[in-house]
Amino acid sequence: MKLDSGRLEQLRFQLSLGDTSVPFGRQLLDTGQLVKGPLESGDWLLFRALPQFQVEQLPVDPSALEGRALGPARAETHGV
C-alpha cells in the first residue's frame, strides 16, 4: 500500500479470534483513526476517511498508541 508520505509498505498480521491484546481493528477515540494493523517496518498503520472522498493512511511508532483510549471501530469520537 502507498502511505500519505508516498512510502510503499506491506500490512502484515496474524491474529487469533478474540485476541484483544493488540489495538488492531480498534479506533482511537481522540482522533477517530482506525488502527489497521502492523506494517512490515514495525510501525502501525492508522486510517481515517476525510471529506471529499479523501483518506488518510499514516504510519506511527507503536509507542504512540500507548495509553490512548481505544474503542470499537465506528465508535463515537471527539475532535473529528
Short mmCIF file of the C-alpha atoms (twelve columns), coordinates in Angstrom:
data_MODEL
# 
_entry.id   MODEL 
# 
loop_
_atom_site.group_PDB 
_atom_site.id 
_atom_site.type_symbol 
_atom_site.label_atom_id 
_atom_site.label_alt_id 
_atom_site.label_comp_id 
_atom_site.label_asym_id 
_atom_site.label_seq_id 
_atom_site.Cartn_x 
_atom_site.Cartn_y 
_atom_site.Cartn_z 
_atom_site.pdbx_PDB_model_num 
ATOM 1  C CA . MET A 1  0.000   0.000   0.000  1 
ATOM 2  C CA . LYS A 2  1.057   3.588   -0.549 1 
ATOM 3  C CA . LEU A 3  1.078   5.806   2.542  1 
ATOM 4  C CA . ASP A 4  0.383   9.543   2.561  1 
ATOM 5  C CA . SER A 5  4.149   10.137  2.592  1 
ATOM 6  C CA . GLY A 6  4.455   8.178   -0.677 1 
ATOM 7  C CA . ARG A 7  6.279   5.344   1.102  1 
ATOM 8  C CA . LEU A 8  5.257   1.845   -0.006 1 
ATOM 9  C CA . GLU A 9  4.553   -0.609  2.834  1 
ATOM 10 C CA . GLN A 10 3.073   -4.036  3.344  1 
ATOM 11 C CA . LEU A 11 0.450   -4.614  6.006  1 
ATOM 12 C CA . ARG A 12 1.097   -7.911  7.779  1 
ATOM 13 C CA . PHE A 13 -0.557  -9.582  10.719 1 
ATOM 14 C CA . GLN A 14 -1.837  -12.797 12.184 1 
ATOM 15 C CA . LEU A 15 -4.453  -12.610 14.896 1 
ATOM 16 C CA . SER A 16 -6.293  -15.241 16.865 1 
ATOM 17 C CA . LEU A 17 -10.059 -14.874 17.091 1 
ATOM 18 C CA . GLY A 18 -10.956 -12.943 20.235 1 
ATOM 19 C CA . ASP A 19 -7.424  -11.626 20.845 1 
ATOM 20 C CA . THR A 20 -7.752  -8.160  22.401 1 
ATOM 21 C CA . SER A 21 -4.107  -7.761  23.429 1 
ATOM 22 C CA . VAL A 22 -3.311  -5.533  20.423 1 
ATOM 23 C CA . PRO A 23 -5.046  -2.383  19.145 1 
ATOM 24 C CA . PHE A 24 -5.694  -3.940  15.729 1 
ATOM 25 C CA . GLY A 25 -9.143  -3.104  14.338 1 
ATOM 26 C CA . ARG A 26 -9.970  -0.592  17.062 1 
ATOM 27 C CA . GLN A 27 -10.486 3.143   16.834 1 
ATOM 28 C CA . LEU A 28 -8.575  5.919   18.586 1 
ATOM 29 C CA . LEU A 29 -11.276 7.820   20.413 1 
ATOM 30 C CA . ASP A 30 -9.449  11.164  20.354 1 
ATOM 31 C CA . THR A 31 -8.923  11.298  16.564 1 
ATOM 32 C CA . GLY A 32 -11.302 8.722   15.107 1 
ATOM 33 C CA . GLN A 33 -8.436  6.962   13.310 1 
ATOM 34 C CA . LEU A 34 -8.746  3.219   12.805 1 
ATOM 35 C CA . VAL A 35 -5.742  1.119   13.838 1 
ATOM 36 C CA . LYS A 36 -5.496  -1.116  10.766 1 
ATOM 37 C CA . GLY A 37 -2.527  -3.204  11.831 1 
ATOM 38 C CA . PRO A 38 1.255   -3.564  11.908 1 
ATOM 39 C CA . LEU A 39 3.379   -2.698  8.901  1 
ATOM 40 C CA . GLU A 40 6.494   -4.618  7.856  1 
ATOM 41 C CA . SER A 41 8.575   -1.663  9.089  1 
ATOM 42 C CA . GLY A 42 7.315   -2.228  12.651 1 
ATOM 43 C CA . ASP A 43 5.091   0.862   12.642 1 
ATOM 44 C CA . TRP A 44 1.310   0.614   12.976 1 
ATOM 45 C CA . LEU A 45 -0.988  1.865   10.205 1 
ATOM 46 C CA . LEU A 46 -3.676  4.404   11.121 1 
ATOM 47 C CA . PHE A 47 -6.530  5.064   8.695  1 
ATOM 48 C CA . ARG A 48 -9.202  7.744   8.576  1 
ATOM 49 C CA . ALA A 49 -11.748 8.786   5.945  1 
ATOM 50 C CA . LEU A 50 -11.733 12.520  5.239  1 
ATOM 51 C CA . PRO A 51 -14.187 14.836  3.485  1 
ATOM 52 C CA . GLN A 52 -14.444 14.857  -0.311 1 
ATOM 53 C CA . PHE A 53 -13.623 11.149  -0.639 1 
ATOM 54 C CA . GLN A 54 -10.075 11.564  0.684  1 
ATOM 55 C CA . VAL A 55 -8.362  9.083   3.009  1 
ATOM 56 C CA . GLU A 56 -5.502  9.374   5.448  1 
ATOM 57 C CA . GLN A 57 -3.052  6.489   5.938  1 
ATOM 58 C CA . LEU A 58 -0.283  7.231   8.397  1 
ATOM 59 C CA . PRO A 59 2.403   5.035   9.971  1 
ATOM 60 C CA . VAL A 60 3.023   5.568   13.694 1 
ATOM 61 C CA . ASP A 61 5.523   4.133   16.117 1 
ATOM 62 C CA . PRO A 62 3.831   1.568   18.403 1 
ATOM 63 C CA . SER A 63 4.753   3.712   21.419 1 
ATOM 64 C CA . ALA A 64 2.473   6.468   20.065 1 
ATOM 65 C CA . LEU A 65 -0.521  4.220   20.779 1 
ATOM 66 C CA . GLU A 66 0.371   3.535   24.408 1 
ATOM 67 C CA . GLY A 67 -2.096  4.998   26.893 1 
ATOM 68 C CA . ARG A 68 -4.507  6.273   24.227 1 
ATOM 69 C CA . ALA A 69 -8.201  5.484   24.594 1 
ATOM 70 C CA . LEU A 70 -9.403  2.856   22.134 1 
ATOM 71 C CA . GLY A 71 -12.922 1.802   21.267 1 
ATOM 72 C CA . PRO A 72 -14.637 -0.457  18.786 1 
ATOM 73 C CA . ALA A 73 -14.488 0.659   15.165 1 
ATOM 74 C CA . ARG A 74 -17.132 3.289   14.355 1 
ATOM 75 C CA . ALA A 75 -17.310 4.393   17.983 1 
ATOM 76 C CA . GLU A 76 -18.403 7.975   18.567 1 
ATOM 77 C CA . THR A 77 -15.305 10.133  18.594 1 
ATOM 78 C CA . HIS A 78 -14.317 13.574  19.743 1 
ATOM 79 C CA . GLY A 79 -12.361 16.079  17.711 1 
ATOM 80 C CA . VAL A 80 -13.271 14.622  14.330 1 
# 
